[in-house]
Coordinates of C-alpha atoms and ligand atoms in Angstrom, one line a residue:
Chain L
M1 CA -88.7 51.1 -18.9
S2 CA -87.1 51.0 -22.3
D3 CA -90.3 52.8 -23.5
F4 CA -89.2 55.6 -21.2
L5 CA -85.7 55.5 -22.2
F6 CA -86.4 56.0 -25.8
N7 CA -89.1 58.6 -25.3
P8 CA -88.5 61.3 -27.9
L9 CA -88.4 64.1 -25.4
L10 CA -85.5 62.5 -23.5
V11 CA -83.6 61.8 -26.7
K12 CA -84.1 65.3 -27.8
E13 CA -83.2 66.9 -24.5
M14 CA -80.1 64.7 -24.2
R15 CA -79.0 65.7 -27.7
D16 CA -79.6 69.4 -27.1
R17 CA -77.8 69.2 -23.8
F18 CA -74.8 67.3 -24.9
R19 CA -74.3 68.1 -28.5
S20 CA -74.1 71.9 -28.0
R21 CA -70.9 73.9 -27.9
K22 CA -72.2 75.7 -24.9
T23 CA -72.0 72.4 -23.0
M24 CA -68.3 72.0 -23.7
L25 CA -67.8 75.6 -22.6
I26 CA -69.6 75.0 -19.3
L27 CA -67.5 71.9 -18.7
A28 CA -64.2 73.6 -19.4
V29 CA -65.0 76.6 -17.2
Y30 CA -66.2 74.3 -14.4
L31 CA -63.0 72.2 -14.6
F32 CA -60.9 75.2 -14.9
V33 CA -62.4 76.7 -11.7
M34 CA -62.4 73.3 -9.9
G35 CA -58.8 72.7 -10.7
G36 CA -57.5 76.3 -10.9
I37 CA -58.4 77.4 -7.2
P38 CA -56.7 74.5 -5.5
M39 CA -53.7 74.9 -7.8
G40 CA -53.5 78.6 -6.9
F41 CA -53.5 77.7 -3.2
L42 CA -50.7 75.2 -3.9
L43 CA -48.6 77.9 -5.8
M44 CA -49.2 80.4 -3.1
D45 CA -48.2 78.1 -0.2
P46 CA -46.1 75.3 -1.7
L47 CA -46.5 72.2 0.4
K48 CA -43.3 70.5 1.5
A49 CA -42.6 67.1 0.4
E50 CA -42.5 66.0 3.9
S51 CA -45.9 67.1 4.6
L52 CA -47.3 64.9 1.8
G53 CA -50.3 63.0 3.1
D54 CA -50.7 65.2 6.1
N55 CA -52.2 68.3 4.8
R56 CA -56.0 68.4 4.7
D57 CA -56.5 72.0 3.7
L58 CA -56.4 71.2 0.0
F59 CA -59.1 68.6 0.5
L60 CA -61.3 71.1 2.4
I61 CA -60.8 73.8 -0.3
S62 CA -61.6 71.4 -3.1
A63 CA -64.6 70.0 -1.5
G64 CA -65.8 73.5 -0.6
I65 CA -65.5 74.8 -4.1
H66 CA -67.0 71.7 -5.5
Y67 CA -70.0 72.1 -3.3
A68 CA -70.3 75.8 -4.2
M69 CA -70.2 74.9 -8.0
V70 CA -72.9 72.4 -7.5
C71 CA -75.1 74.9 -5.7
F72 CA -74.4 77.3 -8.6
V73 CA -74.9 75.0 -11.5
A74 CA -77.6 72.4 -10.6
P75 CA -80.5 74.9 -10.1
A76 CA -79.6 76.7 -13.3
L77 CA -79.9 73.4 -15.4
T78 CA -83.5 72.9 -14.5
A79 CA -84.9 76.3 -13.4
G80 CA -86.0 77.0 -17.0
A81 CA -86.9 73.5 -18.1
I82 CA -90.7 73.9 -18.1
S83 CA -91.1 77.6 -18.0
G84 CA -88.8 77.8 -21.0
E85 CA -91.1 75.5 -23.0
R86 CA -94.0 77.7 -21.8
E87 CA -92.2 80.9 -23.0
R88 CA -91.3 79.3 -26.3
Q89 CA -95.0 78.3 -26.7
T90 CA -94.2 74.6 -27.1
L91 CA -95.7 73.4 -23.8
H92 CA -99.3 73.3 -24.9
I93 CA -98.5 71.2 -27.9
L94 CA -96.3 68.8 -25.7
L95 CA -99.1 68.4 -23.3
T96 CA -101.6 67.3 -26.0
T97 CA -99.4 64.5 -27.0
Q98 CA -99.4 61.0 -25.4
L99 CA -96.4 61.9 -23.2
S100 CA -97.5 61.9 -19.6
T101 CA -96.6 64.8 -17.4
R102 CA -94.5 62.4 -15.4
T103 CA -92.5 61.5 -18.4
I104 CA -92.0 65.1 -19.3
I105 CA -90.8 66.0 -15.8
L106 CA -88.5 62.9 -15.6
S107 CA -87.0 63.4 -19.0
K108 CA -86.1 67.0 -18.0
L109 CA -84.7 65.9 -14.7
I110 CA -82.7 63.0 -16.0
T111 CA -81.1 65.1 -18.7
S112 CA -80.0 67.7 -16.1
L113 CA -78.8 65.0 -13.8
A114 CA -76.8 63.3 -16.6
F115 CA -75.1 66.6 -17.2
S116 CA -74.3 67.2 -13.5
T117 CA -73.1 63.7 -13.2
L118 CA -70.8 64.4 -16.1
L119 CA -69.5 67.4 -14.2
L120 CA -69.0 65.3 -11.0
V121 CA -67.2 62.4 -12.8
A122 CA -65.1 64.8 -14.8
S123 CA -63.8 66.4 -11.8
M124 CA -62.9 63.3 -10.0
P125 CA -59.4 63.1 -11.3
L126 CA -58.7 66.4 -9.6
Y127 CA -59.2 64.6 -6.3
S128 CA -56.2 62.4 -7.1
I129 CA -54.0 65.4 -6.5
V130 CA -55.8 66.2 -3.3
M131 CA -55.5 62.6 -2.0
L132 CA -51.9 62.8 -2.7
Y133 CA -51.5 65.7 -0.4
G134 CA -54.1 65.2 2.1
S135 CA -55.1 62.6 4.6
V136 CA -58.4 61.6 3.1
S137 CA -59.9 58.2 3.6
P138 CA -61.8 56.5 0.7
E139 CA -64.7 56.4 2.9
Q140 CA -64.8 60.1 3.3
M141 CA -64.4 60.4 -0.4
A142 CA -67.4 58.2 -1.0
Q143 CA -69.4 60.2 1.5
L144 CA -68.5 63.4 -0.2
V145 CA -69.5 62.1 -3.7
L146 CA -72.8 60.8 -2.3
F147 CA -73.3 64.2 -0.6
L148 CA -72.7 66.1 -3.8
A149 CA -74.9 63.7 -5.8
V150 CA -77.8 64.2 -3.4
N151 CA -77.5 67.8 -3.6
M152 CA -77.5 67.8 -7.3
F153 CA -80.7 65.7 -7.2
F154 CA -82.3 68.0 -4.7
L155 CA -81.4 71.2 -6.4
G156 CA -82.4 69.9 -9.8
S157 CA -85.8 68.9 -8.5
L158 CA -86.2 72.2 -6.8
G159 CA -85.5 74.1 -10.1
L160 CA -87.8 71.8 -11.9
F161 CA -90.5 72.4 -9.4
C162 CA -90.1 76.2 -9.5
S163 CA -90.1 76.2 -13.3
T164 CA -93.4 74.2 -13.3
W165 CA -95.0 76.3 -10.7
I166 CA -93.9 79.8 -12.0
K167 CA -94.7 81.0 -15.4
R168 CA -91.5 83.0 -16.2
T169 CA -88.0 81.5 -16.3
S170 CA -86.4 84.6 -14.8
I171 CA -88.6 84.5 -11.7
S172 CA -88.4 80.8 -11.4
T173 CA -84.6 81.0 -11.5
V174 CA -84.5 83.7 -8.8
T175 CA -87.0 81.7 -6.7
T176 CA -85.0 78.5 -7.0
Y177 CA -81.8 80.2 -5.8
G178 CA -83.8 81.9 -3.0
I179 CA -85.1 78.6 -1.7
A180 CA -81.7 76.9 -2.2
F181 CA -80.2 79.7 -0.2
F182 CA -82.7 78.9 2.7
F183 CA -81.7 75.4 2.7
V184 CA -78.0 76.0 2.5
V185 CA -77.7 79.0 5.0
G186 CA -81.2 79.4 6.4
T187 CA -81.4 76.0 8.2
G188 CA -77.9 76.5 9.7
L189 CA -78.9 80.0 11.0
L190 CA -82.2 78.6 12.3
F191 CA -80.3 75.9 14.0
F192 CA -77.9 78.3 15.9
F193 CA -80.6 80.9 16.6
I194 CA -83.1 78.5 18.0
G195 CA -80.4 76.7 20.0
E196 CA -79.0 79.9 21.4
S197 CA -82.4 81.5 22.2
L198 CA -83.5 78.3 24.0
Q199 CA -80.5 78.4 26.1
Q200 CA -80.9 82.0 26.9
T201 CA -84.6 81.7 27.8
Y202 CA -84.2 78.6 30.0
P203 CA -80.7 78.7 31.4
E204 CA -81.6 76.4 34.2
Q205 CA -83.1 73.8 32.0
Y206 CA -80.2 73.6 29.6
V207 CA -77.0 73.7 31.6
N208 CA -73.6 73.2 30.0
S209 CA -74.9 73.8 26.5
N210 CA -76.8 70.5 26.5
V211 CA -79.4 72.2 24.4
W212 CA -77.5 71.2 21.3
S213 CA -78.1 67.5 22.2
M214 CA -81.8 68.0 21.8
Y215 CA -83.0 65.6 19.2
E216 CA -85.1 68.2 17.3
L217 CA -82.1 70.5 17.0
Q218 CA -79.8 67.7 15.9
M219 CA -82.3 66.9 13.1
L220 CA -82.3 70.5 12.1
A221 CA -78.5 70.3 12.0
G222 CA -78.7 67.2 9.9
T223 CA -80.7 69.0 7.2
N224 CA -78.1 71.7 6.8
P225 CA -75.7 70.9 3.9
I226 CA -72.9 73.0 5.3
I227 CA -72.9 71.4 8.8
V228 CA -73.2 68.0 7.1
L229 CA -70.4 68.7 4.7
S230 CA -68.1 69.8 7.5
D231 CA -68.9 66.7 9.4
I232 CA -68.0 64.6 6.3
L233 CA -64.7 66.5 6.0
G234 CA -64.1 65.9 9.8
E235 CA -64.4 69.5 10.8
S236 CA -67.3 69.9 12.9
F237 CA -68.7 72.9 14.7
D238 CA -68.9 72.8 18.5
Q239 CA -72.5 72.9 18.5
S240 CA -73.0 70.0 16.2
D241 CA -70.3 67.8 17.8
D242 CA -72.6 65.5 19.5
I243 CA -75.0 64.5 16.7
T244 CA -75.9 61.0 17.6
F245 CA -76.7 59.7 14.1
A246 CA -74.6 59.6 10.9
P247 CA -75.4 63.2 9.5
W248 CA -74.6 62.2 5.9
L249 CA -77.0 59.3 6.0
F250 CA -79.8 61.4 7.6
F251 CA -79.2 64.2 5.2
S252 CA -79.2 61.9 2.2
C253 CA -82.4 60.2 3.2
V254 CA -84.3 63.6 4.0
Y255 CA -83.2 65.2 0.8
V256 CA -83.9 62.2 -1.5
V257 CA -87.4 61.9 0.0
L258 CA -87.8 65.8 -0.5
S259 CA -86.7 65.5 -4.0
F260 CA -89.1 62.8 -4.9
V261 CA -91.9 64.8 -3.4
L262 CA -91.0 67.8 -5.5
V263 CA -90.8 65.6 -8.6
I264 CA -94.2 64.1 -8.1
W265 CA -95.6 67.4 -7.2
S266 CA -94.2 68.9 -10.3
A267 CA -95.8 66.3 -12.5
Y268 CA -99.1 67.0 -10.7
L269 CA -98.8 70.7 -11.2
L270 CA -98.0 70.3 -14.9
K271 CA -101.3 68.4 -15.6
P272 CA -103.7 70.7 -17.3
I273 CA -106.7 68.8 -15.7
R274 CA -105.9 68.0 -12.2
R275 CA -107.8 65.5 -10.1
K276 CA -109.0 67.3 -7.1
W277 CA -107.9 65.8 -3.8
W278 CA -109.0 68.7 -1.9
S279 CA -111.1 71.7 -2.7
W280 CA -111.2 75.1 -1.0
K281 CA -114.6 76.1 -2.2
K282 CA -117.5 74.0 -3.1
R283 CA -117.9 74.0 -6.9
P284 CA -121.4 74.0 -8.1
V285 CA -122.2 70.7 -9.7
R286 CA -124.7 70.8 -12.5
V287 CA -127.0 67.9 -12.7
Q288 CA -129.0 67.4 -15.8
Chain Q
M1 CA -121.7 63.2 -32.8
V2 CA -118.0 63.6 -32.8
I3 CA -118.0 66.7 -30.6
E4 CA -120.6 67.5 -28.1
T5 CA -120.7 70.1 -25.4
V6 CA -123.4 70.3 -22.7
H7 CA -123.8 73.6 -20.8
L8 CA -120.1 74.1 -21.1
G9 CA -118.8 77.1 -19.1
K10 CA -115.6 78.5 -18.0
R11 CA -115.0 81.3 -15.6
Y12 CA -111.7 83.1 -14.7
G13 CA -112.3 84.6 -11.3
N14 CA -115.2 87.0 -11.9
L15 CA -115.1 86.8 -15.6
Q16 CA -117.4 84.5 -17.4
A17 CA -115.3 83.6 -20.4
L18 CA -117.7 81.0 -21.8
A19 CA -121.2 80.3 -20.7
D20 CA -123.7 77.6 -21.5
L21 CA -122.2 76.4 -24.7
N22 CA -124.2 73.6 -26.4
L23 CA -122.5 72.4 -29.6
S24 CA -123.0 69.2 -31.5
I25 CA -120.9 68.6 -34.5
E26 CA -121.4 65.7 -36.8
P27 CA -118.6 63.5 -38.2
G28 CA -116.9 64.9 -41.3
K29 CA -118.3 68.4 -40.9
V30 CA -116.3 71.6 -40.9
F31 CA -117.4 73.9 -38.1
G32 CA -116.4 77.6 -38.2
F33 CA -116.2 79.4 -34.9
I34 CA -116.3 83.1 -35.3
G35 CA -116.1 85.9 -32.8
P36 CA -114.2 89.0 -32.0
N37 CA -111.3 89.3 -29.6
G38 CA -112.0 87.8 -26.2
A39 CA -115.2 86.1 -27.3
G40 CA -114.1 82.7 -25.8
K41 CA -113.1 80.8 -28.9
S42 CA -109.6 79.9 -27.7
T43 CA -111.1 79.0 -24.3
T44 CA -113.5 76.6 -25.9
M45 CA -110.8 75.1 -28.0
L46 CA -108.4 74.6 -25.0
I47 CA -111.2 72.8 -23.1
L48 CA -111.8 70.5 -26.1
S49 CA -108.1 69.6 -26.4
T50 CA -107.9 68.9 -22.7
L51 CA -105.6 71.8 -21.9
L52 CA -108.0 73.6 -19.7
E53 CA -110.5 72.4 -17.2
Q54 CA -114.0 73.8 -17.6
S55 CA -115.9 75.3 -14.7
E56 CA -119.4 74.0 -15.6
G57 CA -120.8 71.4 -18.0
E58 CA -119.3 68.6 -19.9
A59 CA -117.6 68.2 -23.2
F60 CA -117.2 65.0 -25.3
V61 CA -114.8 64.3 -28.1
C62 CA -115.5 61.1 -30.1
G63 CA -117.5 60.0 -27.1
Y64 CA -114.7 60.5 -24.6
N65 CA -115.2 62.9 -21.7
V66 CA -112.5 65.5 -21.9
R67 CA -112.3 65.7 -18.1
K68 CA -112.4 62.1 -17.2
D69 CA -110.5 60.4 -20.1
P70 CA -108.0 63.0 -21.4
A71 CA -105.6 60.5 -22.8
S72 CA -108.2 59.0 -25.3
V73 CA -109.4 62.5 -26.2
R74 CA -105.7 63.6 -27.0
Q75 CA -105.4 60.5 -29.2
S76 CA -108.4 61.6 -31.3
V77 CA -107.7 65.3 -31.5
G78 CA -105.1 67.3 -33.4
Y79 CA -104.8 70.7 -31.8
M80 CA -103.1 73.7 -33.3
P81 CA -102.8 76.7 -31.0
D82 CA -103.2 80.3 -32.2
F83 CA -99.6 80.9 -31.3
F84 CA -97.1 78.2 -31.1
G85 CA -93.3 78.0 -31.1
V86 CA -91.0 75.5 -32.7
Y87 CA -87.8 74.0 -31.2
D88 CA -84.6 75.4 -32.7
N89 CA -82.0 73.1 -34.1
L90 CA -84.5 70.6 -35.4
T91 CA -85.2 70.0 -39.0
A92 CA -88.7 69.8 -40.4
V93 CA -88.4 66.0 -40.6
E94 CA -86.9 65.7 -37.1
Y95 CA -89.6 68.0 -35.8
L96 CA -92.4 65.8 -37.1
E97 CA -90.5 62.6 -36.0
F98 CA -90.3 64.0 -32.6
Y99 CA -94.1 64.4 -32.4
A100 CA -94.7 61.1 -34.0
G101 CA -92.6 59.6 -31.2
A102 CA -94.5 61.6 -28.6
Y103 CA -97.6 59.9 -29.9
K104 CA -95.9 56.5 -29.6
I105 CA -95.9 55.7 -33.3
P106 CA -93.3 52.9 -33.9
A107 CA -90.0 54.2 -35.2
S108 CA -90.2 52.0 -38.3
K109 CA -93.4 53.8 -39.5
R110 CA -92.3 57.4 -38.7
R111 CA -90.1 58.0 -41.8
A112 CA -92.8 57.2 -44.4
L113 CA -95.4 59.0 -42.4
V114 CA -93.4 62.2 -42.1
G115 CA -92.7 62.1 -45.8
D116 CA -96.5 61.8 -46.5
L117 CA -97.3 64.6 -44.2
L118 CA -94.8 67.0 -45.7
E119 CA -96.1 66.1 -49.0
L120 CA -99.6 66.9 -47.9
V121 CA -98.7 70.5 -46.7
N122 CA -96.3 71.1 -49.7
L123 CA -93.2 71.3 -47.6
S124 CA -91.3 68.4 -49.1
H125 CA -88.6 70.8 -50.5
K126 CA -88.0 72.1 -47.0
A127 CA -87.7 68.7 -45.3
D128 CA -84.1 69.4 -44.2
A129 CA -84.4 73.0 -43.4
F130 CA -84.3 74.0 -39.7
V131 CA -87.7 74.7 -38.4
D132 CA -86.9 78.1 -37.0
S133 CA -85.6 79.2 -40.4
L134 CA -89.1 78.6 -42.1
S135 CA -91.3 81.5 -42.7
R136 CA -94.5 82.0 -40.7
G137 CA -96.7 80.5 -43.4
M138 CA -94.5 77.5 -43.6
Q139 CA -94.4 77.0 -39.9
Q140 CA -98.1 77.2 -39.9
R141 CA -98.3 74.5 -42.5
L142 CA -95.8 72.4 -40.6
G143 CA -97.9 72.9 -37.5
L144 CA -100.9 71.6 -39.4
A145 CA -98.8 68.6 -40.5
R146 CA -97.8 68.1 -36.7
C147 CA -101.5 68.0 -35.8
L148 CA -101.9 65.1 -38.2
V149 CA -99.1 62.8 -37.1
H150 CA -101.4 60.5 -35.1
D151 CA -104.1 60.6 -37.7
P152 CA -106.8 62.1 -35.4
A153 CA -110.4 62.1 -36.3
V154 CA -110.9 65.7 -35.1
L155 CA -108.8 68.8 -35.9
I156 CA -109.0 71.8 -33.7
L157 CA -107.4 74.8 -35.4
D158 CA -107.3 78.1 -33.6
E159 CA -107.0 80.9 -36.0
P160 CA -104.7 79.0 -38.4
A161 CA -104.8 81.9 -40.9
S162 CA -103.8 84.6 -38.5
G163 CA -100.7 86.5 -39.6
L164 CA -100.6 84.9 -43.0
D165 CA -100.6 86.8 -46.3
P166 CA -103.5 86.2 -48.7
R167 CA -101.5 83.7 -50.8
A168 CA -100.6 81.6 -47.7
R169 CA -104.2 81.8 -46.6
I170 CA -105.3 80.4 -50.0
E171 CA -102.8 77.6 -49.7
L172 CA -103.9 76.8 -46.2
R173 CA -107.5 76.8 -47.3
E174 CA -106.6 74.3 -50.1
I175 CA -105.0 72.0 -47.6
M176 CA -108.0 72.3 -45.3
K177 CA -110.3 71.2 -48.2
Q178 CA -108.1 68.2 -48.7
L179 CA -108.4 67.3 -45.1
R180 CA -112.1 67.7 -45.3
E181 CA -112.2 65.2 -48.1
M182 CA -110.2 62.8 -46.0
G183 CA -113.2 62.8 -43.7
K184 CA -111.8 64.7 -40.7
T185 CA -114.0 66.8 -38.6
I186 CA -112.6 70.1 -38.2
I187 CA -113.2 73.0 -35.9
I188 CA -111.6 76.2 -37.1
S189 CA -111.8 79.7 -35.5
S190 CA -111.5 83.1 -37.0
H191 CA -112.3 86.7 -36.4
V192 CA -113.8 87.2 -39.8
L193 CA -116.7 85.3 -41.5
P194 CA -115.7 85.5 -45.1
E195 CA -112.5 83.5 -44.6
L196 CA -114.6 80.6 -43.4
A197 CA -117.7 80.9 -45.4
E198 CA -116.5 78.9 -48.3
L199 CA -114.9 76.2 -46.2
C200 CA -117.4 75.5 -43.4
D201 CA -120.6 73.6 -43.4
D202 CA -121.7 75.1 -40.2
I203 CA -120.7 78.2 -38.3
G204 CA -121.2 79.4 -34.8
V205 CA -121.0 83.0 -33.8
I206 CA -119.8 83.6 -30.4
E207 CA -119.5 86.9 -28.4
K208 CA -118.8 87.6 -24.8
G209 CA -118.8 83.8 -24.1
R210 CA -122.2 83.2 -25.5
L211 CA -123.1 81.4 -28.7
I212 CA -125.4 83.9 -30.5
A213 CA -125.9 82.2 -33.8
Y214 CA -125.5 78.7 -34.9
G215 CA -126.3 76.9 -38.2
S216 CA -125.2 76.7 -41.9
V217 CA -123.5 79.6 -43.4
H218 CA -126.5 80.5 -45.4
E219 CA -128.8 80.3 -42.4
V220 CA -126.6 82.5 -40.3
S221 CA -126.1 85.0 -43.1
N222 CA -129.8 85.5 -43.8
R223 CA -130.8 85.1 -40.3
D224 CA -133.8 87.0 -38.8
T225 CA -134.3 89.7 -41.4
G226 CA -133.9 87.9 -44.7
Q227 CA -132.3 91.2 -45.6
S228 CA -129.2 91.1 -47.7
R229 CA -126.7 93.8 -48.7
M230 CA -126.5 94.4 -52.4
Q231 CA -124.3 96.4 -54.7
L232 CA -125.0 97.8 -58.1
R233 CA -122.5 99.1 -60.7
A234 CA -123.5 100.6 -64.0
L235 CA -121.8 102.3 -66.9
R236 CA -124.6 104.5 -68.1
N237 CA -127.8 105.8 -66.9
L238 CA -126.8 105.7 -63.3
D239 CA -129.2 108.4 -62.3
K240 CA -132.1 106.4 -63.7
A241 CA -131.0 103.5 -61.7
G242 CA -130.9 105.6 -58.6
L243 CA -134.4 106.8 -59.1
L244 CA -135.7 103.3 -59.7
L245 CA -133.9 101.9 -56.7
A246 CA -135.2 104.6 -54.5
S247 CA -138.7 103.9 -55.5
S248 CA -138.5 100.2 -55.1
P249 CA -140.3 99.0 -51.9
Y250 CA -137.7 96.3 -51.4
V251 CA -134.7 98.6 -51.2
H252 CA -133.6 100.3 -48.0
Q253 CA -130.6 102.5 -47.1
L254 CA -129.5 103.4 -50.5
T255 CA -126.1 104.8 -50.7
E256 CA -123.7 105.8 -53.4
Y257 CA -120.7 103.6 -53.5
M258 CA -117.8 103.2 -55.9
G259 CA -119.4 104.4 -59.1
G260 CA -122.7 102.7 -58.2
Y261 CA -124.9 102.0 -55.3
R262 CA -125.2 100.0 -52.2
F263 CA -128.4 99.1 -50.5
Y264 CA -130.2 96.5 -48.3
F265 CA -132.6 94.4 -50.2
Q266 CA -135.5 92.9 -48.4
G267 CA -137.2 90.3 -50.4
T268 CA -137.1 87.0 -52.3
E269 CA -134.6 86.0 -55.0
Q270 CA -137.5 86.3 -57.5
Q271 CA -138.0 89.9 -56.6
K272 CA -134.3 90.5 -56.9
A273 CA -134.4 89.2 -60.4
E274 CA -137.5 91.4 -61.3
L275 CA -135.7 94.4 -60.0
L276 CA -132.7 93.7 -62.2
Q277 CA -135.1 93.3 -65.3
E278 CA -136.6 96.7 -64.5
L279 CA -133.1 98.2 -64.4
L280 CA -132.3 96.7 -67.7
D281 CA -135.6 97.9 -69.2
E282 CA -134.6 101.4 -68.2
Q283 CA -131.4 101.0 -70.4
V284 CA -129.1 101.0 -67.3
A285 CA -125.8 99.5 -68.4
V286 CA -125.4 97.1 -65.5
V287 CA -122.0 95.6 -65.0
Y288 CA -122.5 94.3 -61.5
Y289 CA -125.6 93.5 -59.6
G290 CA -125.1 91.2 -56.6
D291 CA -124.3 90.6 -53.0
S292 CA -122.0 93.3 -51.8
K293 CA -118.4 91.9 -51.0
K294 CA -118.6 93.1 -47.5
D295 CA -121.9 91.2 -46.9
L296 CA -120.7 88.6 -44.6
E297 CA -118.8 91.0 -42.3
D298 CA -121.8 93.2 -42.1
V299 CA -123.8 90.2 -41.1
F300 CA -121.3 89.5 -38.4
L301 CA -121.3 93.1 -37.1
A302 CA -125.1 93.1 -37.2
I303 CA -125.3 89.9 -35.2
T304 CA -122.7 90.8 -32.7
E305 CA -123.9 94.2 -32.1
G306 CA -125.1 94.9 -28.7
V307 CA -124.6 91.5 -27.3
G308 CA -123.6 91.5 -23.6
M309 CA -125.0 95.1 -23.3
E310 CA -128.2 93.9 -21.8
Ligands
LIG401 N1 -105.6 82.6 -18.4 C1 -106.7 83.5 -18.2 N2 -106.8 84.2 -17.2 C2 -107.9 85.2 -17.1 N3 -108.7 85.4 -18.1 C3 -108.5 84.8 -19.2 C4 -107.5 83.8 -19.4 N4 -107.5 83.4 -20.7 C5 -108.5 84.0 -21.3 N5 -109.1 84.9 -20.4 C6 -110.3 85.7 -20.7 O1 -111.3 85.0 -21.3 C7 -112.0 85.6 -22.4 C8 -112.0 84.7 -23.6 O2 -110.7 84.6 -24.1 P1 -110.4 83.7 -25.3 O3 -108.9 83.7 -25.4 O4 -111.1 82.4 -25.3 O5 -110.8 84.7 -26.5 P2 -110.8 84.4 -28.1 O6 -112.1 84.2 -28.6 O7 -109.9 83.3 -28.4 O8 -110.2 85.8 -28.6 P3 -109.0 86.0 -29.7 O9 -109.8 86.3 -30.9 O10 -108.4 87.3 -29.3 O11 -108.0 84.9 -29.7 C9 -111.2 86.9 -22.5 O12 -112.0 87.9 -21.9 C10 -109.9 86.8 -21.8 O13 -109.5 88.0 -21.3
LIG402 MG1 -107.9 83.1 -29.4

């Protein structure tokens, strides 16, 4: 473990990430946006003192912006991690050292997670204002933080996977955002489309909208971050009202597993010589 | 044998980039790998440094199979790619320490090691300069130092001299000689033979993925014909020399060249000496009589001509 913590790549990546001026700039912009938008809303529509503790809008806005920022920043942190090395022509050299591909992938991931954790922690004080105004339970707050952390982990792994898989950073970045878009918006749309079309096709089978309580559809809803986020915030859609399990828990489990799969798969893809688990075509084996 | 390949082959889709390569290189030897663009030199080197999987055959480095035991192979090989980048915002010392760490060399030993390596490649004065501010030649030397951090038995250098000016080439060659004296086995590739002739014990000429000549520099140069390209320069009586050469049975393809003649000589060293004696007897004021400077390149062209056409 300490072997891993002091591996030179992790040390170097951390230093590059945290010691640059760019980092401070990103942090500043991030906090400015995170704090500025809710402040703007407050200025536009000053809350009365008597409504303190009653108004949940501010919490919704802050959480929404926070999630949007995570979706925006997290993939960008890793989408160039491996393809950048490839483009700088340092990857081959790195692969001939004794660093395993798993170490390389994990070092990149941990660095990006450390930075996104910094962003998350740094924006926590802003929620103190939010909590002052809105009725937010600590439990909700904890769920929100977990939700954001899981998203960071997933989007970071996704970016890493794309940058291992795709040669060019630009294409890898676009692909990462594309796939992330599918998870954020696509799964939600699928949920509504499939539900609606099932109900239209078999109206006698699903009376009174009970199509939405189908287990498969509920699982699909549980993988959509927006539905899960609104559930955490206590604002659920009609269709996802009757989810029978805790969506945040289901969501976290699914995405953490998915992230691990992506990380392991990336490490496998990065190996120059891969052990073949399967083979599409028979390769001629030369026997001497 | 430090390096051994058995029927090694690599295909990219339909393109056979490397076919049936059988090499065996003894410890401490410098092996030159020569071939034109796209011949398969880099492909071979990538396979030997475990960065590419072969399609056919096997390759062994220090007795380890490159496919089955890549970690041990990596520990015994220092690989320098034809093109490589450096990290920005690292100094030369930090750069080498980074790779020393990547080879799991204990932190306490790194400082001294890096100092020695910089000394070896004559970069001590640039120890604290940022790597991306170094010139191409310096980066190339730093790259060579980087190959050496884990004290590998084998060095695989892919066109280390490409893009260097003549002076930097000479410096690089001097360092390479030092490494040879240290007992490293070195594989080095190039487009042109003369660059390697002085340095290498053995050379292999590769073209279109096939090894077409393999042996000592001398063997390869005088391969098949025993014919060598000669040049003569003289101050006086050049016309007499021309007549004499034209009438000699050993001389072919006589052409005028730079105030003298160039020709192919087919015969023994003894016969060469006799011809010179005849020239002197005819009062030709010979200032140069010897192998043409271009000889090795001509050999190279002659060997590679028509390969892959059949
Ligand atoms: N990744 C790849 N995909 C497809 N073909 C490739 C790939 N890499 C190399 N080749 C092909 O394999 C052949 C051998 O290439 P290689 O790089 O080994 O040549 P080389 O001898 O190193 O040439 P050069 O002197 O230009 O460096 C070439 O025809 C090249 O086009
Ligand atoms: Mg090459």
